[in-house]
């Protein structure tokens, strides 16, 4: 299941605001107090609504109301469209103020299917996951503060996960949850032994192949670096030899010039001494 969009008709600071969600992952970014947590709460409220039961509201419900009721006193309403795995789309409308005008409809056919998802007197989309309003919060719709709270009280998440794995009922046992987890592990993870065909063994084999490829690549890279060093050394040697050759050629040229100048001097002196030609 995925959210297609959520509309805050009147929710916290928002009025007639709509958030479109991408088919894949949607990242909502913004500075502090820009409404990120409010949209997160609106998604949860649009999916699960609020229970309509006798008795005083629970503490969590009172805190949620105090935090997200519209600031200007308007009717507290939110709606969303979700797409199920089979392609069917449902439109969820939640009247959070009076819990009366709440419904879940087929977004294409317009059929009211609220009766399939009734819980505590009002439609609860958490049933799409086999969960409840209470168990969906710590397992699917985790708030930022609760992520940090896991470090202090991990047993709360463990209990919620056990209940969620055992169909979300508060009366289900941990043994049933563990049995479901073991069955899931057996079918979708598998065992760590040679010859196994499940994803875990395939992943481990892929890791071994990747490590072998990495070692081969590192060895080839070391060989390449050694050849590169030899090339650089040879290049420096060639440059030094070229400098020595140019210096030697310059020295030879100077010496040749000196000999030519000496011979010219000697010829000039002979020409002065014997202007009529060579002596007998």
Short mmCIF file of C-alpha atoms in Angstrom, two decimals:
data_model
loop_
_atom_site.label_atom_id
_atom_site.label_comp_id
_atom_site.label_asym_id
_atom_site.label_seq_id
_atom_site.Cartn_x
_atom_site.Cartn_y
_atom_site.Cartn_z
CA UNK A 1 0.00 0.00 0.00
CA UNK A 2 1.14 3.56 -0.67
CA UNK A 3 -0.27 7.03 -0.15
CA UNK A 4 -1.19 8.84 -3.37
CA UNK A 5 -1.93 12.14 -1.67
CA UNK A 6 -3.18 13.55 1.61
CA UNK A 7 -5.32 16.68 2.02
CA UNK A 8 -5.39 18.64 5.25
CA UNK A 9 -8.79 20.31 4.99
CA UNK A 10 -8.23 21.65 8.49
CA UNK A 11 -5.34 20.16 10.42
CA UNK A 12 -3.00 22.06 12.72
CA UNK A 13 -1.80 25.17 10.87
CA UNK A 14 -2.90 23.82 7.47
CA UNK A 15 -6.15 24.67 5.70
CA UNK A 16 -7.00 23.08 2.33
CA UNK A 17 -3.38 22.05 1.85
CA UNK A 18 -2.50 18.98 -0.23
CA UNK A 19 0.65 16.86 -0.28
CA UNK A 20 1.31 14.64 -3.32
CA UNK A 21 3.48 11.58 -2.70
CA UNK A 22 5.70 9.94 -5.32
CA UNK A 23 5.25 6.28 -6.37
CA UNK A 24 8.55 5.47 -4.67
CA UNK A 25 10.02 7.16 -1.61
CA UNK A 26 8.97 10.72 -0.80
CA UNK A 27 11.33 12.90 1.23
CA UNK A 28 9.70 15.86 2.97
CA UNK A 29 12.38 18.44 3.77
CA UNK A 30 12.24 21.82 5.41
CA UNK A 31 13.51 23.94 8.31
CA UNK A 32 12.21 23.61 11.84
CA UNK A 33 8.56 24.49 12.37
CA UNK A 34 7.80 24.23 8.64
CA UNK A 35 5.15 21.51 9.12
CA UNK A 36 7.02 18.24 8.49
CA UNK A 37 5.74 16.61 11.69
CA UNK A 38 2.26 17.95 10.98
CA UNK A 39 2.17 16.23 7.59
CA UNK A 40 3.41 13.04 9.26
CA UNK A 41 0.56 13.25 11.76
CA UNK A 42 -1.92 14.08 8.97
CA UNK A 43 -0.95 10.89 7.12
CA UNK A 44 -1.56 8.83 10.22
CA UNK A 45 -4.84 10.60 11.02
CA UNK A 46 -6.12 10.23 7.45
CA UNK A 47 -5.38 6.51 7.50
CA UNK A 48 -6.54 5.60 11.00
CA UNK A 49 -8.84 8.39 12.13
CA UNK A 50 -9.80 8.44 15.81
CA UNK A 51 -11.75 5.89 17.79
CA UNK A 52 -15.36 6.62 18.66
CA UNK A 53 -15.98 4.84 21.93
CA UNK A 54 -17.51 5.52 25.30
CA UNK A 55 -15.42 6.92 28.09
CA UNK A 56 -12.88 9.66 28.34
CA UNK A 57 -10.23 9.99 25.63
CA UNK A 58 -6.95 8.28 26.35
CA UNK A 59 -3.89 10.31 27.24
CA UNK A 60 -2.29 9.79 23.81
CA UNK A 61 -5.52 10.89 22.14
CA UNK A 62 -5.69 14.03 24.26
CA UNK A 63 -2.09 14.90 23.42
CA UNK A 64 -2.70 14.30 19.72
CA UNK A 65 -5.78 16.54 19.82
CA UNK A 66 -3.96 19.31 21.66
CA UNK A 67 -1.09 19.21 19.19
CA UNK A 68 -2.96 19.00 15.88
CA UNK A 69 -6.46 20.50 16.28
CA UNK A 70 -6.88 23.47 13.88
CA UNK A 71 -5.60 26.66 15.39
CA UNK A 72 -8.54 28.78 14.25
CA UNK A 73 -11.25 26.49 15.64
CA UNK A 74 -12.55 25.18 12.33
CA UNK A 75 -13.78 21.63 11.79
CA UNK A 76 -10.93 19.16 12.16
CA UNK A 77 -10.84 17.12 8.94
CA UNK A 78 -8.30 15.28 6.81
CA UNK A 79 -8.54 12.91 3.87
CA UNK A 80 -6.23 10.79 1.76
CA UNK A 81 -6.17 8.44 -1.22
CA UNK A 82 -4.18 5.22 -0.92
CA UNK A 83 -3.30 2.65 -3.55
CA UNK A 84 -3.29 -1.03 -2.59
CA UNK A 85 -0.94 -3.68 -3.89
CA UNK A 86 -3.61 -4.95 -6.31
CA UNK A 87 -3.96 -1.47 -7.86
CA UNK A 88 -7.26 -0.62 -6.14
CA UNK A 89 -7.52 2.92 -4.74
CA UNK A 90 -9.36 3.85 -1.57
CA UNK A 91 -10.41 7.31 -0.47
CA UNK A 92 -10.36 7.83 3.31
CA UNK A 93 -12.22 10.76 4.88
CA UNK A 94 -11.77 11.37 8.59
CA UNK A 95 -13.87 13.80 10.64
CA UNK A 96 -11.57 14.01 13.64
CA UNK A 97 -13.73 16.47 15.50
CA UNK A 98 -17.06 14.63 15.67
CA UNK A 99 -15.99 11.19 14.34
CA UNK A 100 -19.27 11.10 12.39
CA UNK A 101 -18.49 12.00 8.79
CA UNK A 102 -15.85 9.27 8.44
CA UNK A 103 -15.73 6.84 5.53
CA UNK A 104 -13.58 4.65 3.32
CA UNK A 105 -14.70 4.47 -0.30
CA UNK A 106 -13.50 2.87 -3.49
CA UNK A 107 -11.97 5.86 -5.25
CA UNK A 108 -12.99 4.56 -8.69
CA UNK A 109 -16.40 2.98 -8.10
CA UNK A 110 -17.44 5.25 -5.26
CA UNK A 111 -18.58 2.25 -3.21
CA UNK A 112 -18.57 2.70 0.56
CA UNK A 113 -16.41 -0.05 2.09
CA UNK A 114 -16.19 1.44 5.59
CA UNK A 115 -17.78 -1.67 7.16
CA UNK A 116 -14.75 -3.75 6.14
CA UNK A 117 -12.44 -1.56 8.20
CA UNK A 118 -14.51 -0.56 11.26
CA UNK A 119 -12.73 -0.60 14.60
CA UNK A 120 -13.66 1.15 17.85
CA UNK A 121 -16.68 2.73 16.19
CA UNK A 122 -14.92 4.38 13.20
CA UNK A 123 -13.04 3.35 10.03
CA UNK A 124 -9.44 2.36 10.70
CA UNK A 125 -7.14 1.94 7.70
CA UNK A 126 -4.56 0.23 9.89
CA UNK A 127 -6.56 -2.94 9.26
CA UNK A 128 -5.10 -2.89 5.75
CA UNK A 129 -1.84 -3.95 7.43
CA UNK A 130 -3.51 -6.31 9.88
CA UNK A 131 -2.78 -3.80 12.63
CA UNK A 132 -4.68 -1.38 14.83
CA UNK A 133 -4.39 2.35 15.47
CA UNK A 134 -2.25 1.59 18.49
CA UNK A 135 0.09 -0.99 16.92
CA UNK A 136 0.53 0.91 13.67
CA UNK A 137 2.17 3.88 15.41
CA UNK A 138 5.26 2.09 16.77
CA UNK A 139 5.65 -0.24 13.77
CA UNK A 140 4.74 1.68 10.60
CA UNK A 141 4.11 5.36 11.43
CA UNK A 142 7.07 5.96 13.72
CA UNK A 143 7.52 9.54 14.92
CA UNK A 144 10.93 11.14 15.30
CA UNK A 145 10.76 11.29 19.09
CA UNK A 146 9.81 7.60 19.26
CA UNK A 147 12.91 6.63 17.26
CA UNK A 148 15.05 8.07 20.05
CA UNK A 149 12.78 6.57 22.73
CA UNK A 150 13.58 3.08 21.42
CA UNK A 151 17.06 3.45 22.90
CA UNK A 152 15.58 3.90 26.38
CA UNK A 153 12.68 1.43 26.13
CA UNK A 154 13.37 -1.17 23.42
CA UNK A 155 10.98 -3.63 25.04
CA UNK A 156 7.99 -1.51 23.97
CA UNK A 157 8.91 -1.85 20.30
CA UNK A 158 9.61 -5.54 20.75
CA UNK A 159 6.15 -6.10 22.22
CA UNK A 160 4.48 -4.09 19.45
CA UNK A 161 6.37 -5.98 16.76
CA UNK A 162 5.36 -9.29 18.29
CA UNK A 163 1.72 -8.27 18.32
CA UNK A 164 1.93 -6.92 14.77
CA UNK A 165 3.49 -10.14 13.50
CA UNK A 166 0.71 -12.09 15.22
CA UNK A 167 -2.02 -10.17 13.29
CA UNK A 168 -2.01 -7.09 15.53
CA UNK A 169 -4.24 -8.43 18.32
CA UNK A 170 -3.38 -7.36 21.81
CA UNK A 171 -4.27 -10.81 23.16
CA UNK A 172 -1.99 -12.76 20.79
CA UNK A 173 1.03 -14.41 22.36
CA UNK A 174 4.69 -13.83 21.73
CA UNK A 175 5.00 -17.48 20.73
CA UNK A 176 2.66 -16.92 17.80
CA UNK A 177 4.65 -13.89 16.74
CA UNK A 178 7.92 -15.80 16.96
CA UNK A 179 6.42 -18.65 14.93
CA UNK A 180 5.42 -16.18 12.22
CA UNK A 181 8.87 -14.63 12.26
CA UNK A 182 10.53 -18.05 11.99
CA UNK A 183 8.25 -18.98 9.10
CA UNK A 184 9.07 -15.72 7.34
CA UNK A 185 12.77 -16.30 7.92
CA UNK A 186 12.50 -19.83 6.57
CA UNK A 187 10.67 -18.76 3.40
CA UNK A 188 12.19 -15.36 2.65
CA UNK A 189 15.64 -15.49 4.28
CA UNK A 190 16.77 -19.10 4.50
CA UNK A 191 19.65 -20.80 6.28
CA UNK A 192 23.38 -20.14 6.15
CA UNK A 193 24.61 -23.43 4.70
CA UNK A 194 26.20 -24.56 1.46
CA UNK A 195 23.74 -25.58 -1.23
CA UNK A 196 20.85 -23.51 0.15
CA UNK A 197 18.81 -21.62 -2.42
CA UNK A 198 17.17 -18.93 -0.28
CA UNK A 199 18.15 -15.24 -0.43
CA UNK A 200 20.52 -15.36 2.56
CA UNK A 201 22.76 -18.02 0.99
CA UNK A 202 22.63 -16.26 -2.37
CA UNK A 203 23.60 -13.01 -0.71
CA UNK A 204 26.49 -14.63 1.16
CA UNK A 205 27.74 -16.29 -2.05
CA UNK A 206 27.51 -12.94 -3.79
CA UNK A 207 29.53 -11.37 -0.96
CA UNK A 208 32.22 -14.07 -1.32
CA UNK A 209 32.40 -13.50 -5.08
CA UNK A 210 32.56 -9.76 -4.54
CA UNK A 211 35.41 -10.18 -2.04
CA UNK A 212 37.32 -12.39 -4.49
CA UNK A 213 36.78 -9.83 -7.24
CA UNK A 214 37.90 -7.11 -4.85
CA UNK A 215 41.11 -8.98 -3.97
CA UNK A 216 41.84 -9.54 -7.67
CA UNK A 217 41.17 -5.88 -8.41
CA UNK A 218 43.39 -4.75 -5.52
CA UNK A 219 46.20 -7.04 -6.72
CA UNK A 220 45.88 -5.72 -10.26
CA UNK A 221 45.82 -2.19 -8.89
CA UNK A 222 49.00 -2.78 -6.91
CA UNK A 223 50.66 -4.15 -10.04
CA UNK A 224 49.49 -1.13 -11.97
CA UNK A 225 50.90 1.21 -9.30
CA UNK A 226 54.25 -0.63 -9.42
CA UNK A 227 54.38 -0.29 -13.21
CA UNK A 228 53.44 3.37 -12.90
CA UNK A 229 56.30 3.90 -10.44
CA UNK A 230 58.74 2.14 -12.80
CA UNK A 231 57.48 4.28 -15.67
CA UNK A 232 58.01 7.46 -13.63
CA UNK A 233 61.52 6.32 -12.62
CA UNK A 234 62.38 5.53 -16.25
CA UNK A 235 61.00 8.90 -17.35
CA UNK A 236 63.12 10.72 -14.76
CA UNK A 237 66.20 8.70 -15.81
CA UNK A 238 65.56 9.55 -19.47
CA UNK A 239 65.15 13.23 -18.65
CA UNK A 240 68.40 13.23 -16.64
CA UNK A 241 70.21 11.44 -19.49
CA UNK A 242 68.82 13.99 -21.95
CA UNK A 243 70.13 16.82 -19.77
CA UNK A 244 73.56 15.16 -19.59
CA UNK A 245 73.54 14.64 -23.38
CA UNK A 246 72.67 18.27 -24.02
CA UNK A 247 75.41 19.37 -21.60
CA UNK A 248 77.97 17.11 -23.31
CA UNK A 249 76.97 18.36 -26.75
CA UNK A 250 77.31 21.93 -25.56
CA UNK A 251 80.78 21.18 -24.14
CA UNK A 252 81.90 19.59 -27.42
CA UNK A 253 80.58 22.55 -29.38
CA UNK A 254 82.52 24.97 -27.14
CA UNK A 255 85.71 22.95 -27.56
CA UNK A 256 85.27 22.70 -31.34
CA UNK A 257 84.74 26.45 -31.50
CA UNK A 258 87.86 27.03 -29.44
CA UNK A 259 89.90 24.86 -31.79
CA UNK A 260 88.50 26.67 -34.82
CA UNK A 261 89.29 30.05 -33.28
CA UNK A 262 92.88 28.91 -32.56
CA UNK A 263 93.30 27.64 -36.11
CA UNK A 264 91.91 30.90 -37.49
CA UNK A 265 94.42 32.83 -35.42
CA UNK A 266 97.27 30.66 -36.68
CA UNK A 267 96.16 31.06 -40.31
CA UNK A 268 95.84 34.80 -39.89
CA UNK A 269 99.36 35.02 -38.46
CA UNK A 270 100.81 32.97 -41.34
CA UNK A 271 99.01 35.14 -43.88
CA UNK A 272 100.55 38.24 -42.28
CA UNK A 273 104.02 36.74 -42.27
CA UNK A 274 103.83 35.43 -45.79
CA UNK A 275 101.59 37.72 -47.80
CA UNK A 276 103.02 36.43 -51.13
CA UNK A 277 102.30 32.83 -50.39
CA UNK A 278 104.13 30.05 -48.68
CA UNK A 279 107.91 30.33 -48.39
CA UNK A 280 110.19 28.05 -50.40
#
